[in-house]
Coordinates of C-alpha atoms in Angstrom, one line a residue:
X1 CA 56.8 -13.8 29.2
X2 CA 57.1 -15.2 32.7
X3 CA 58.6 -18.7 33.0
X4 CA 60.6 -21.0 35.1
X5 CA 63.5 -23.3 34.6
X6 CA 62.4 -26.8 33.6
X7 CA 62.3 -29.4 36.3
X8 CA 61.6 -33.0 35.9
X9 CA 58.1 -32.7 37.4
X10 CA 57.1 -30.1 34.9
X11 CA 58.1 -32.0 31.8
X12 CA 54.5 -33.1 31.2
X13 CA 53.8 -29.7 29.6
X14 CA 55.1 -28.2 26.4
X15 CA 57.7 -25.5 26.8
X16 CA 57.1 -21.9 25.9
X17 CA 59.1 -22.0 22.6
X18 CA 57.6 -25.2 21.3
X19 CA 54.1 -24.0 22.3
X20 CA 54.6 -20.7 20.5
X21 CA 55.9 -22.4 17.3
X22 CA 53.2 -25.0 17.3
X23 CA 55.7 -27.9 17.2
X24 CA 55.8 -31.1 19.3
X25 CA 57.8 -30.7 22.5
X26 CA 60.0 -33.8 22.9
X27 CA 61.6 -34.4 26.3
X28 CA 64.6 -36.7 26.8
X29 CA 63.9 -40.1 28.2
X30 CA 66.4 -39.6 31.0
X31 CA 65.5 -37.4 34.0
X32 CA 67.7 -34.4 34.4
X33 CA 67.9 -30.6 34.5
X34 CA 68.1 -30.2 30.7
X35 CA 65.4 -28.8 28.5
X36 CA 63.6 -30.4 25.6
X37 CA 65.5 -31.7 22.6
X38 CA 64.6 -28.7 20.4
X39 CA 65.7 -26.1 23.0
X40 CA 69.0 -28.1 23.7
X41 CA 69.7 -28.2 19.9
X42 CA 69.1 -24.4 19.6
X43 CA 71.0 -23.6 22.8
X44 CA 68.0 -22.0 24.4
X45 CA 66.9 -22.0 28.0
X46 CA 63.9 -24.2 28.1
X47 CA 61.0 -22.5 29.9
X48 CA 57.6 -23.7 30.9
X49 CA 54.8 -21.2 31.4
X50 CA 53.0 -20.9 34.6
X51 CA 49.9 -23.1 34.8
X52 CA 48.0 -20.6 36.8
X53 CA 48.7 -17.8 34.4
X54 CA 47.6 -19.7 31.3
X55 CA 44.6 -21.6 32.8
X56 CA 41.4 -20.3 31.2
X57 CA 38.5 -19.8 33.4
X58 CA 35.6 -22.0 32.3
X59 CA 32.1 -22.6 33.4
X60 CA 29.8 -20.3 35.2
X61 CA 32.6 -18.3 36.8
X62 CA 33.1 -16.4 33.6
X63 CA 29.6 -14.9 33.8
X64 CA 29.6 -13.8 37.4
X65 CA 30.5 -10.2 36.4
X66 CA 27.9 -10.1 33.7
X67 CA 25.2 -11.4 36.1
X68 CA 26.1 -8.9 38.7
X69 CA 25.8 -6.1 36.2
X70 CA 22.3 -7.4 35.1
X71 CA 21.2 -7.6 38.7
X72 CA 22.4 -4.1 39.4
X73 CA 20.4 -2.9 36.3
X74 CA 17.2 -4.6 37.5
X75 CA 17.5 -3.2 41.0
X76 CA 18.0 0.3 39.5
X77 CA 14.9 -0.1 37.4
X78 CA 12.9 -1.3 40.5
X79 CA 14.2 1.6 42.6
X80 CA 13.4 4.1 39.9
X81 CA 9.9 2.7 39.5
X82 CA 9.3 2.7 43.3
X83 CA 10.4 6.4 43.5
X84 CA 8.1 7.4 40.6
X85 CA 5.1 5.7 42.3
X86 CA 5.7 7.5 45.5
X87 CA 6.3 10.9 43.9
X88 CA 3.3 13.3 44.5
X89 CA 1.7 14.6 41.3
X90 CA 1.9 18.1 42.6
X91 CA 5.6 18.0 42.2
X92 CA 5.3 18.0 38.4
X93 CA 4.8 21.2 36.7
X94 CA 1.7 21.3 34.5
X95 CA 3.6 23.4 31.9
X96 CA 6.2 20.6 31.4
X97 CA 4.3 17.6 30.0
X98 CA 6.0 14.2 30.0
X99 CA 7.9 13.3 26.9
X100 CA 5.9 10.1 26.7
X101 CA 2.5 11.8 26.8
X102 CA 2.9 14.0 23.7
X103 CA 4.6 13.3 20.4
X104 CA 7.2 15.9 19.4
X105 CA 7.4 17.1 15.8
X106 CA 10.9 15.8 15.4
X107 CA 12.6 13.1 17.5
X108 CA 15.6 11.0 17.1
X109 CA 15.7 7.2 17.1
X110 CA 18.0 7.2 20.1
X111 CA 15.3 8.9 22.2
X112 CA 13.0 5.9 21.6
X113 CA 15.6 3.2 21.8
X114 CA 13.9 -0.1 22.8
X115 CA 16.4 -0.7 25.5
X116 CA 15.8 2.6 27.4
X117 CA 12.1 3.1 27.6
X118 CA 11.0 0.2 29.8
X119 CA 9.2 0.7 33.1
X120 CA 8.0 -1.8 35.6
X121 CA 4.5 -2.5 34.3
X122 CA 4.3 -1.0 30.8
X123 CA 6.3 -0.2 27.7
X124 CA 6.3 2.7 25.3
X125 CA 6.5 2.1 21.6
X126 CA 6.4 5.8 20.6
X127 CA 5.0 8.8 22.3
X128 CA 1.3 8.2 22.3
X129 CA 1.4 4.4 22.1
X130 CA 1.9 2.8 25.5
X131 CA 0.8 -0.7 26.4
X132 CA 1.0 -2.7 29.6
X133 CA 2.6 -6.1 29.6
X134 CA -0.9 -7.6 30.4
X135 CA -2.2 -5.9 27.2
X136 CA 1.0 -7.0 25.4
X137 CA 0.2 -10.6 26.2
X138 CA -3.2 -10.2 24.5
X139 CA -1.7 -8.5 21.5
X140 CA 1.0 -11.1 21.2
X141 CA -1.6 -13.9 21.3
X142 CA -3.5 -12.1 18.6
X143 CA -0.4 -12.0 16.5
X144 CA 0.1 -15.7 16.9
X145 CA -3.5 -16.6 15.9
X146 CA -4.5 -14.0 13.3
X147 CA -1.3 -12.6 11.7
X148 CA 1.6 -15.0 11.8
X149 CA -0.3 -18.0 10.2
X150 CA -0.6 -16.0 7.0
X151 CA 3.0 -14.9 7.0
X152 CA 4.8 -17.6 9.0
X153 CA 8.4 -16.3 8.7
X154 CA 8.7 -14.9 12.2
X155 CA 6.6 -17.1 14.5
X156 CA 6.7 -16.5 18.3
X157 CA 6.6 -19.7 20.4
X158 CA 3.5 -20.0 22.6
X159 CA 5.6 -20.5 25.7
X160 CA 7.4 -17.1 25.3
X161 CA 5.6 -14.4 27.3
X162 CA 5.5 -10.7 26.3
X163 CA 8.0 -9.8 29.1
X164 CA 10.4 -12.5 28.0
X165 CA 10.2 -11.4 24.3
X166 CA 10.8 -7.8 25.4
X167 CA 13.8 -8.7 27.5
X168 CA 15.4 -10.8 24.7
X169 CA 14.3 -8.9 21.6
X170 CA 12.9 -5.5 22.5
X171 CA 12.9 -4.1 19.0
X172 CA 11.1 -7.1 17.5
X173 CA 8.7 -6.9 20.4
X174 CA 7.8 -3.3 19.6
X175 CA 7.5 -4.0 15.9
X176 CA 5.0 -6.8 16.6
X177 CA 3.0 -4.7 19.0
X178 CA 2.7 -1.8 16.6
X179 CA 1.4 -4.2 13.9
X180 CA -1.5 -5.3 16.1
X181 CA -2.1 -2.6 18.8
X182 CA -5.0 -0.1 18.3
X183 CA -3.6 3.3 17.4
X184 CA -4.7 6.5 15.7
X185 CA -3.6 7.7 12.2
X186 CA -1.2 10.2 13.8
X187 CA 0.4 7.6 16.0
X188 CA 0.8 5.3 13.0
X189 CA 2.7 8.0 11.2
X190 CA 4.9 8.5 14.3
X191 CA 5.6 4.7 14.4
X192 CA 6.8 4.8 10.7
X193 CA 9.1 7.7 11.5
X194 CA 10.4 6.0 14.6
X195 CA 10.9 2.6 12.9
X196 CA 12.8 4.0 9.9
X197 CA 14.9 6.2 12.2
X198 CA 15.8 3.3 14.5
X199 CA 16.8 1.1 11.5
X200 CA 18.9 3.9 10.0
X201 CA 20.7 4.6 13.2
X202 CA 21.5 1.0 14.2
X203 CA 22.1 -0.5 10.8
X204 CA 23.7 2.3 8.8
X205 CA 25.3 4.4 11.6
X206 CA 26.2 1.8 14.2
X207 CA 26.8 -1.0 11.7
X208 CA 24.9 -3.5 13.9
X209 CA 24.2 -7.0 12.4
X210 CA 21.5 -8.7 14.4
X211 CA 18.9 -11.2 13.3
X212 CA 16.3 -9.2 15.3
X213 CA 16.7 -6.2 13.0
X214 CA 16.2 -8.3 9.9
X215 CA 13.1 -9.9 11.4
X216 CA 11.6 -6.5 12.3
X217 CA 12.2 -5.2 8.7
X218 CA 10.5 -8.2 7.2
X219 CA 7.4 -7.9 9.4
X220 CA 7.2 -4.1 9.0
X221 CA 7.1 -4.5 5.2
X222 CA 4.6 -7.4 5.3
X223 CA 2.0 -5.3 7.3
X224 CA 3.4 -1.8 6.9
X225 CA 1.0 -0.3 4.3
X226 CA 3.9 0.0 1.8
X227 CA 2.2 0.1 -1.6
X228 CA 4.7 -0.6 -4.3
X229 CA 2.1 0.3 -6.9
X230 CA 2.0 3.9 -5.7
X231 CA 5.5 4.6 -4.6
X232 CA 8.5 2.8 -3.2
X233 CA 9.3 4.0 0.3
X234 CA 10.2 0.4 1.3
X235 CA 12.9 0.1 -1.3
X236 CA 15.6 1.4 1.1
X237 CA 14.3 -1.0 3.8
X238 CA 14.5 -3.9 1.3
X239 CA 18.1 -3.0 0.4
X240 CA 19.0 -2.8 4.1
X241 CA 17.4 -6.2 4.6
X242 CA 19.4 -7.7 1.8
X243 CA 22.5 -6.2 3.3
X244 CA 21.8 -7.8 6.6
X245 CA 21.2 -11.1 4.9
X246 CA 24.6 -10.8 3.3
X247 CA 26.4 -9.6 6.5
X248 CA 24.8 -12.4 8.6
X249 CA 25.7 -15.0 6.0
X250 CA 22.2 -16.3 5.7
X251 CA 22.0 -16.7 2.0
X252 CA 24.5 -19.5 1.8
X253 CA 25.4 -22.5 4.0
X254 CA 27.9 -21.7 6.7
X255 CA 30.0 -24.7 5.9
X256 CA 30.0 -27.1 3.0
X257 CA 31.1 -30.7 4.0
X258 CA 34.1 -31.9 2.0
X259 CA 34.8 -28.5 0.5
X260 CA 38.5 -27.8 0.7
X261 CA 38.3 -24.1 0.1
X262 CA 35.7 -23.8 2.9
X263 CA 38.1 -25.6 5.3
X264 CA 40.9 -23.3 4.4
X265 CA 38.7 -20.3 5.1
X266 CA 37.7 -21.7 8.5
X267 CA 41.4 -22.3 9.3
X268 CA 42.4 -18.8 8.3
X269 CA 39.6 -17.4 10.5
X270 CA 40.9 -19.5 13.4
X271 CA 44.5 -18.3 13.0
X272 CA 43.4 -14.7 12.7
X273 CA 41.4 -15.0 15.9
X274 CA 38.1 -14.5 14.2
X275 CA 34.9 -16.3 15.2
X276 CA 34.1 -19.2 13.0
X277 CA 30.8 -19.2 11.2
X278 CA 28.1 -21.0 13.2
X279 CA 25.5 -23.3 11.7
X280 CA 22.2 -21.6 10.8
X281 CA 19.2 -22.4 13.0
X282 CA 15.6 -22.8 11.9
X283 CA 14.9 -19.2 13.0
X284 CA 17.7 -17.9 10.7
X285 CA 16.3 -19.9 7.8
X286 CA 12.8 -18.6 8.2
X287 CA 14.0 -15.0 8.3
X288 CA 16.1 -15.5 5.2
X289 CA 13.2 -17.1 3.4
X290 CA 10.9 -14.3 4.4
X291 CA 13.3 -11.7 3.0
X292 CA 13.6 -13.7 -0.2
X293 CA 9.8 -14.0 -0.4
X294 CA 9.2 -10.3 -0.2
X295 CA 12.1 -9.3 -2.5
X296 CA 11.2 -11.8 -5.2
X297 CA 7.5 -10.8 -5.1
X298 CA 8.4 -7.1 -5.5
X299 CA 10.8 -7.9 -8.3
X300 CA 8.6 -10.2 -10.3
X301 CA 5.1 -8.7 -9.9
X302 CA 6.1 -5.0 -9.7
X303 CA 8.9 -4.9 -12.3
X304 CA 11.6 -4.1 -9.8
X305 CA 15.2 -5.1 -10.1
X306 CA 15.7 -8.3 -8.0
X307 CA 18.0 -7.8 -5.1
X308 CA 17.9 -11.3 -3.5
X309 CA 17.6 -13.8 -6.4
X310 CA 16.9 -17.5 -6.0
X311 CA 19.8 -19.8 -4.9
X312 CA 20.0 -23.5 -4.1
X313 CA 20.2 -22.7 -0.4
X314 CA 16.6 -21.7 -0.5
X315 CA 15.7 -25.3 -1.3
X316 CA 18.1 -26.5 1.5
X317 CA 16.3 -24.3 4.0
X318 CA 12.9 -25.6 2.9
X319 CA 14.0 -29.2 3.3
X320 CA 15.4 -28.5 6.8
X321 CA 12.1 -26.8 7.9
X322 CA 10.0 -29.5 6.5
X323 CA 12.0 -32.2 8.3
X324 CA 12.0 -30.4 11.6
X325 CA 8.3 -29.5 11.7
X326 CA 8.9 -27.1 14.6
X327 CA 5.7 -25.1 14.0
X328 CA 2.5 -26.1 12.2
X329 CA 2.8 -23.0 10.1
X330 CA 6.1 -24.3 8.6
X331 CA 4.0 -26.4 6.2
X332 CA 2.5 -23.3 4.6
X333 CA 5.9 -21.6 4.6
X334 CA 7.6 -24.4 2.7
X335 CA 4.7 -24.6 0.2
X336 CA 4.7 -20.9 -0.3
X337 CA 8.5 -20.7 -0.9
X338 CA 8.5 -23.6 -3.3
X339 CA 5.7 -21.9 -5.2
X340 CA 7.8 -18.7 -5.1
X341 CA 10.7 -20.6 -6.7
X342 CA 8.5 -21.5 -9.6
X343 CA 7.5 -17.9 -9.9
X344 CA 11.2 -17.0 -10.2
X345 CA 11.4 -19.5 -13.1
X346 CA 8.6 -17.6 -14.9
X347 CA 10.6 -14.4 -14.5
X348 CA 13.6 -16.0 -16.1
X349 CA 11.6 -17.6 -18.9
X350 CA 9.4 -14.6 -19.7
X351 CA 11.2 -11.3 -19.1
X352 CA 9.5 -8.0 -18.3
X353 CA 7.9 -6.5 -21.5
X354 CA 8.6 -2.9 -20.5
X355 CA 12.3 -3.7 -19.9
X356 CA 13.3 -6.5 -22.3
X357 CA 11.3 -5.5 -25.4
X358 CA 9.5 -8.8 -25.5
X359 CA 6.9 -7.3 -27.9
X360 CA 9.1 -8.4 -30.8
X361 CA 9.0 -12.0 -29.6
X362 CA 6.7 -14.5 -31.2
X363 CA 4.9 -17.2 -29.2
X364 CA 7.1 -20.0 -30.4
X365 CA 6.9 -23.7 -29.7
X366 CA 9.7 -23.5 -27.2
X367 CA 7.9 -20.9 -25.2
X368 CA 4.7 -23.0 -25.2
X369 CA 6.8 -26.0 -24.0
X370 CA 8.3 -23.9 -21.2
X371 CA 4.8 -22.8 -20.1
X372 CA 3.6 -26.4 -20.1
X373 CA 6.6 -27.6 -18.1
X374 CA 6.2 -24.8 -15.4
X375 CA 2.4 -25.5 -15.2
X376 CA 3.1 -29.2 -14.7
X377 CA 5.5 -28.4 -11.8
X378 CA 2.9 -26.1 -10.2
X379 CA 0.3 -28.8 -10.4
X380 CA 2.6 -31.4 -8.9
X381 CA 3.5 -29.0 -6.1
X382 CA -0.2 -28.4 -5.4
X383 CA -1.0 -32.1 -5.3
X384 CA 1.9 -32.8 -2.9
X385 CA 0.8 -30.1 -0.5
X386 CA -1.2 -31.1 2.6
X387 CA -5.0 -30.8 2.2
X388 CA -5.3 -28.0 4.7
X389 CA -2.7 -26.0 2.8
X390 CA -4.0 -26.9 -0.7
X391 CA -7.5 -25.7 0.2
X392 CA -6.4 -22.6 2.2
X393 CA -7.4 -19.3 0.5
X394 CA -3.9 -17.8 1.1
X395 CA -2.1 -20.5 -0.8
X396 CA -4.8 -20.7 -3.4
X397 CA -4.6 -17.0 -4.2
X398 CA -0.8 -17.2 -4.5
X399 CA -1.1 -20.2 -6.7
X400 CA -3.6 -18.6 -9.1
X401 CA -1.7 -15.4 -9.0
X402 CA 1.4 -17.3 -10.1
X403 CA -0.6 -18.7 -13.0
X404 CA -1.6 -15.2 -14.0
X405 CA 2.1 -14.2 -14.1
X406 CA 2.9 -17.3 -16.1
X407 CA 0.5 -16.5 -18.9
X408 CA 0.5 -12.7 -18.7
X409 CA 3.6 -12.1 -20.9
X410 CA 1.6 -13.5 -23.9
X411 CA -0.2 -10.2 -24.0
X412 CA 2.9 -8.4 -25.0
X413 CA 4.2 -10.8 -27.6
X414 CA 3.9 -10.3 -31.4
X415 CA 0.5 -11.2 -32.9
X416 CA 0.3 -13.9 -35.5
X417 CA -1.0 -11.4 -38.1
X418 CA 2.3 -9.6 -37.8
X419 CA 4.6 -12.6 -37.7
X420 CA 2.8 -14.7 -40.3
X421 CA 3.0 -17.8 -38.0
X422 CA -0.6 -18.7 -37.4
X423 CA 0.4 -21.8 -35.4
X424 CA 1.9 -19.4 -32.8
X425 CA -1.3 -17.5 -32.9
X426 CA -3.3 -20.5 -31.8
X427 CA -0.8 -21.2 -28.9
X428 CA -0.9 -17.5 -27.9
X429 CA -4.8 -17.5 -27.9
X430 CA -4.7 -20.5 -25.6
X431 CA -2.3 -18.8 -23.3
X432 CA -4.4 -15.7 -23.1
X433 CA -7.5 -17.7 -22.3
X434 CA -5.6 -19.5 -19.5
X435 CA -4.6 -16.1 -18.2
X436 CA -8.2 -15.0 -18.1
X437 CA -9.2 -18.2 -16.2
X438 CA -6.5 -17.6 -13.7
X439 CA -7.6 -14.0 -13.1
X440 CA -11.2 -15.2 -12.4
X441 CA -9.8 -17.8 -10.0
X442 CA -7.9 -15.1 -8.1
X443 CA -11.1 -13.0 -7.7
X444 CA -12.9 -16.1 -6.5
X445 CA -10.2 -16.8 -3.9
X446 CA -10.4 -13.1 -2.8
X447 CA -14.2 -13.5 -2.4
X448 CA -13.5 -16.6 -0.2
X449 CA -11.4 -14.6 2.3
X450 CA -13.2 -14.1 5.6
X451 CA -14.0 -10.4 6.1
X452 CA -11.9 -10.0 9.3
X453 CA -8.8 -11.5 7.6
X454 CA -9.3 -9.2 4.7
X455 CA -8.3 -6.3 6.9
X456 CA -4.8 -7.6 7.6
X457 CA -3.6 -9.3 4.4
X458 CA 0.2 -9.5 4.3
X459 CA 2.0 -7.9 1.4
X460 CA 2.7 -11.0 -0.8
X461 CA -1.0 -12.1 -0.8
X462 CA -2.2 -8.6 -1.6
X463 CA 0.4 -8.3 -4.3
X464 CA -1.0 -11.2 -6.3
X465 CA -4.5 -9.7 -6.1
X466 CA -3.2 -6.4 -7.3
X467 CA -1.3 -7.9 -10.2
X468 CA -4.5 -9.8 -11.2
X469 CA -6.5 -6.6 -11.3
X470 CA -3.9 -4.9 -13.4
X471 CA -3.7 -7.9 -15.8
X472 CA -7.5 -8.0 -16.1
X473 CA -7.7 -4.3 -17.2
X474 CA -5.2 -5.0 -19.9
X475 CA -6.5 -8.3 -21.1
X476 CA -10.1 -7.4 -21.3
X477 CA -9.4 -4.5 -23.7
X478 CA -6.6 -6.1 -25.6
X479 CA -7.0 -5.3 -29.3
X480 CA -5.3 -8.1 -31.1
X481 CA -5.9 -10.6 -33.9
X482 CA -5.3 -13.5 -31.6
X483 CA -7.9 -12.3 -29.0
X484 CA -11.6 -11.7 -28.9
X485 CA -12.2 -9.1 -26.3
X486 CA -16.0 -9.2 -26.7
X487 CA -16.0 -12.8 -25.7
X488 CA -13.5 -12.1 -22.9
X489 CA -15.8 -9.3 -21.4
X490 CA -18.7 -11.7 -21.5
X491 CA -16.7 -14.4 -19.7
X492 CA -15.6 -11.9 -17.0
X493 CA -18.1 -9.3 -16.1
X494 CA -15.4 -7.0 -14.7
X495 CA -17.7 -4.1 -13.5
X496 CA -19.8 -6.5 -11.5
X497 CA -16.8 -8.3 -10.1
X498 CA -15.1 -5.0 -9.0
X499 CA -18.4 -3.9 -7.5
X500 CA -18.6 -7.1 -5.5
X501 CA -15.0 -6.8 -4.3
X502 CA -15.4 -3.2 -3.3
X503 CA -18.5 -4.0 -1.3
X504 CA -16.5 -6.7 0.6
X505 CA -13.9 -4.1 1.3
X506 CA -16.5 -1.8 2.7
X507 CA -17.9 -4.5 4.9
X508 CA -14.5 -5.4 6.1
X509 CA -13.9 -1.7 6.9
X510 CA -17.1 -1.6 8.9
X511 CA -15.9 -4.7 10.8
X512 CA -12.6 -3.1 11.5
X513 CA -14.4 -0.1 13.0
X514 CA -16.1 -2.3 15.5
X515 CA -12.8 -4.0 16.3
X516 CA -10.8 -0.8 16.5
X517 CA -10.7 -1.0 20.3
X518 CA -8.8 -4.3 20.3
X519 CA -6.6 -4.3 17.1
X520 CA -5.0 -1.9 14.7
X521 CA -7.2 -0.3 12.0
X522 CA -4.8 0.8 9.3
X523 CA -5.1 4.4 7.9
X524 CA -4.0 6.1 4.7
X525 CA -4.6 9.5 6.2
X526 CA -6.5 11.1 9.1
X527 CA -9.8 10.7 7.3
X528 CA -9.6 7.4 5.4
X529 CA -8.6 3.9 6.2
X530 CA -6.7 1.5 4.0
X531 CA -9.8 -0.6 3.3
X532 CA -11.8 2.5 2.4
X533 CA -9.0 3.3 -0.1
X534 CA -9.2 -0.2 -1.6
X535 CA -13.0 0.2 -1.9
X536 CA -12.7 3.6 -3.7
X537 CA -10.1 2.4 -6.1
X538 CA -12.0 -0.8 -7.0
X539 CA -15.2 1.2 -7.6
X540 CA -13.3 3.7 -9.8
X541 CA -11.7 0.9 -11.9
X542 CA -15.1 -0.7 -12.2
X543 CA -16.7 2.5 -13.4
X544 CA -13.9 3.1 -15.8
X545 CA -14.2 -0.4 -17.3
X546 CA -18.0 -0.1 -17.6
X547 CA -17.6 3.3 -19.5
X548 CA -15.0 1.8 -21.8
X549 CA -17.1 -1.3 -22.5
X550 CA -20.0 1.0 -23.4
X551 CA -17.8 3.0 -25.7
X552 CA -16.4 -0.1 -27.3
X553 CA -19.9 -1.1 -28.4
X554 CA -20.4 2.1 -30.4
X555 CA -17.7 2.3 -33.0
X556 CA -15.1 1.8 -30.2
X557 CA -14.0 5.4 -29.7
X558 CA -10.7 5.6 -27.8
X559 CA -10.7 7.2 -24.4
X560 CA -7.9 9.7 -23.9
X561 CA -5.9 8.7 -20.8
X562 CA -4.7 12.0 -19.5
X563 CA -4.0 13.1 -16.0
X564 CA -7.7 13.3 -15.0
X565 CA -8.6 10.0 -16.8
X566 CA -5.8 7.5 -16.3
X567 CA -5.6 4.0 -17.4
X568 CA -6.6 1.9 -14.4
X569 CA -3.7 -0.3 -14.8
X570 CA -1.5 2.7 -14.0
X571 CA -3.3 3.1 -10.7
X572 CA -1.5 0.0 -9.6
X573 CA 1.6 0.1 -11.7
X574 CA 4.3 2.8 -11.8
X575 CA 4.5 3.2 -15.6
X576 CA 5.1 6.7 -17.1
X577 CA 3.3 8.5 -14.3
X578 CA 3.7 12.2 -14.0
X579 CA 3.1 14.6 -11.1
X580 CA -0.3 15.7 -12.4
X581 CA -1.6 12.2 -12.5
X582 CA -0.4 11.5 -9.0
X583 CA -2.2 14.6 -7.7
X584 CA -5.4 14.0 -9.7
X585 CA -5.8 10.3 -9.0
X586 CA -3.7 9.0 -6.1
X587 CA -4.2 12.1 -3.9
X588 CA -7.7 12.9 -5.3
X589 CA -10.9 11.7 -3.7
X590 CA -13.2 9.2 -5.5
X591 CA -15.6 8.7 -2.6
X592 CA -18.9 9.6 -4.4
X593 CA -19.5 7.9 -7.7
X594 CA -23.2 9.0 -8.0
X595 CA -22.9 12.2 -10.0
X596 CA -20.0 11.0 -12.0
X597 CA -20.2 7.2 -12.4
X598 CA -17.2 6.9 -14.6
X599 CA -15.1 9.0 -12.3
X600 CA -13.8 11.0 -15.3
X601 CA -14.3 14.5 -14.0
X602 CA -12.2 14.3 -10.9

């Protein structure tokens, strides 16, 4: 280390040895050529480091090199675009199409890296999906007004333009555009392949930890046609999302005031030269809550293992967002998450019947008290919500769907005729009746959804509707001493309800056909849209229930649920499903119900 002999004028600074050992450098009061007291005592030559060598450059000067590199990159893009515009078309060989005009069968994520496919006036999502920035502005505005309010975990500020969002978060920009932009069924398949490949390369291979990646995964699952009741292609994405939450430290506060172990960790990170944990912003909190919302919904409603359970920091984030009021949609976000926390309590109080063997549990007084307590908390939350949130169909459907999940476990508990406790039978009958009322309320909320918004429901809202359909098919045909299914079928005319719901799906699909030029129409395959699939499934379930109700009125013969005649609850739930069933029902066509109203011969 370079240094100089200490002079009186330099004694204002600590010497090299005291600075290195982090001790106080004490100079003698008398002026002279000697060193500090510590160096004199240890017989060392007292040196003071050069000010110029150790002075750290601060301010804008440290970014000059970075700004120059960015300017060079921008000039390179402009020059390349200028050369392309002045290149004659005859110079291109017609036998060599542009890689952006035709989709290859197999392509890697690096070929479609969001940071490499930008041109001056447009951007390519995947081969076959190219949008100009003027069109991107329209699509981004459509996302703000029609999509984000129903899933407000990744809002985009109105003052941010499409070009600014692309320059700052290119992958998030592309994810939002593919959610909204019109595209064919083939392009939609290419988008899914590109998205999963990009996430795998950057998260698994490159070990990148960016909030942008987590936001993109959350949005992709929310509107990505990932049907948990059919298969689980999003399970890996959910696991990667949970891993990003952990790596980014979003599931716990970065620093707990007054916590001594936390201070020790921060001090250790400082000594080791590591960057200290920064406080979470509102954007971080929204993304964490969005990941928690999707994970808990999949775990509780679809019998999946929870990967991101509830923690006290969820409440902390809700309080911070409610206090800040940065976006109007934050009010719906906070209400939805608080309702989701109550849903997590129902999971803890009433475990899954197909996992925890709750069929041997009687409907005891303690369980009835637990249900009453949770129901009271739900009612209190609803009354405390703003009027525009309380009356919104999205919140109302999630509220009624949570009630269905609260009372639904009573179907799997032991009947009073088996336990001998007839008081528990009365309580169980009341719970089953409340479950039926909640199911009817869910269907009424679904009927109140405007047809345009029915075509782009996010995953959590649709999940509650799906779970209610499943619960209805089980509850209406429950053969139990504590339940009267004839009265239940008269209370809920299920074939009529499913017919009305399927008709709405058909009308919504017709509306999406007319809007296909300006927004995405989601497809299952090349021949059928997602709304058409919902229509066919609801019609099939309605025909099945009508056939079973007719059979129940004549000595109640049992219908054999084989591969060609499955229980409709299994259409939406992965329980003991074999390959023949998948091929006959999920991949089969139930378009025409005229010749076979029950749908039993297909």
